Amino acid sequence: AGPEALGFLLGVMGKDGSVRLKAMANEGAMTATQDKESCVIYGMPAAAVALGASGVELDALALPQFIIDRSKNSAVARKNLVG
């Protein structure tokens, strides 16, 4: 995955995705999960939080802005590296 990757888990049942999110986090990816308050089912995000895989918990409606902000920061960082 690496530091340019972004992983996000929405509220669903199960825990299999939380294991992969943890792997992404270990590889330097920015990770996030849907917060408990905005979930209908908090299964997989809860599992990710318990594993330490979630870098930040967000309301599902905050996800688009989170992706935009993360993308802008990555583009600026790449531009600074290239010159």
Short mmCIF file of C-alpha atoms in Angstrom, two decimals:
data_model
loop_
_atom_site.label_atom_id
_atom_site.label_comp_id
_atom_site.label_asym_id
_atom_site.label_seq_id
_atom_site.Cartn_x
_atom_site.Cartn_y
_atom_site.Cartn_z
CA ALA A 1 0.00 0.00 0.00
CA GLY A 2 2.57 2.61 1.05
CA PRO A 3 2.31 6.21 2.21
CA GLU A 4 0.32 7.36 -0.83
CA ALA A 5 -2.51 4.90 -0.14
CA LEU A 6 -5.71 5.60 1.75
CA GLY A 7 -7.80 2.88 3.37
CA PHE A 8 -11.27 3.47 4.80
CA LEU A 9 -13.76 1.06 6.35
CA LEU A 10 -17.45 1.84 6.44
CA GLY A 11 -19.82 0.27 8.94
CA VAL A 12 -20.49 -3.33 7.95
CA MET A 13 -20.50 -6.67 9.73
CA GLY A 14 -17.42 -8.82 10.09
CA LYS A 15 -13.77 -8.19 10.75
CA ASP A 16 -11.86 -9.45 7.71
CA GLY A 17 -11.37 -5.96 6.27
CA SER A 18 -9.89 -4.75 9.53
CA VAL A 19 -6.95 -7.14 9.12
CA ARG A 20 -6.15 -5.72 5.68
CA LEU A 21 -6.56 -2.16 6.97
CA LYS A 22 -4.00 -2.96 9.68
CA ALA A 23 -1.62 -4.27 7.01
CA MET A 24 -2.10 -1.05 5.05
CA ALA A 25 -1.40 1.03 8.17
CA ASN A 26 1.75 -0.99 8.81
CA GLU A 27 2.88 -0.17 5.26
CA GLY A 28 2.46 3.56 5.89
CA ALA A 29 -1.01 4.16 4.43
CA MET A 30 -3.39 6.71 5.94
CA THR A 31 -6.25 4.71 7.43
CA ALA A 32 -9.67 5.72 8.69
CA THR A 33 -12.89 4.13 9.84
CA GLN A 34 -16.47 5.27 10.07
CA ASP A 35 -17.23 6.42 13.59
CA LYS A 36 -19.68 4.57 15.82
CA GLU A 37 -22.19 7.44 15.90
CA SER A 38 -22.72 7.42 12.13
CA CYS A 39 -22.74 3.61 11.67
CA VAL A 40 -25.82 1.48 11.38
CA ILE A 41 -23.56 -1.55 11.99
CA TYR A 42 -20.27 -0.85 13.79
CA GLY A 43 -18.76 -4.34 13.35
CA MET A 44 -15.81 -3.92 11.04
CA PRO A 45 -14.85 -0.39 12.11
CA ALA A 46 -14.89 -1.57 15.75
CA ALA A 47 -12.63 -4.49 14.86
CA ALA A 48 -10.24 -2.12 13.08
CA VAL A 49 -10.13 0.24 16.06
CA ALA A 50 -9.46 -2.72 18.38
CA LEU A 51 -6.54 -3.81 16.16
CA GLY A 52 -5.09 -0.31 16.12
CA ALA A 53 -5.67 -0.17 12.36
CA SER A 54 -7.66 3.06 12.29
CA GLY A 55 -5.66 6.26 12.13
CA VAL A 56 -8.79 8.36 12.51
CA GLU A 57 -12.52 7.77 13.01
CA LEU A 58 -14.82 9.92 10.87
CA ASP A 59 -18.50 10.51 10.27
CA ALA A 60 -19.32 8.95 6.89
CA LEU A 61 -20.32 12.37 5.58
CA ALA A 62 -16.80 13.67 6.35
CA LEU A 63 -15.15 11.06 4.10
CA PRO A 64 -15.27 13.04 0.83
CA GLN A 65 -13.52 16.06 2.37
CA PHE A 66 -11.01 13.78 4.10
CA ILE A 67 -10.12 12.23 0.71
CA ILE A 68 -9.87 15.65 -0.95
CA ASP A 69 -7.62 17.02 1.79
CA ARG A 70 -5.41 13.93 1.74
CA SER A 71 -5.12 14.10 -2.05
CA LYS A 72 -4.15 17.77 -1.98
CA ASN A 73 -1.48 17.11 0.64
CA SER A 74 -0.06 14.26 -1.45
CA ALA A 75 -0.01 16.39 -4.61
CA VAL A 76 1.79 19.20 -2.80
CA ALA A 77 4.33 16.78 -1.36
CA ARG A 78 5.00 15.25 -4.81
CA LYS A 79 5.37 18.72 -6.37
CA ASN A 80 7.88 19.72 -3.71
CA LEU A 81 9.93 16.57 -4.35
CA VAL A 82 9.98 17.12 -8.10
CA GLY A 83 10.67 20.82 -7.81
#
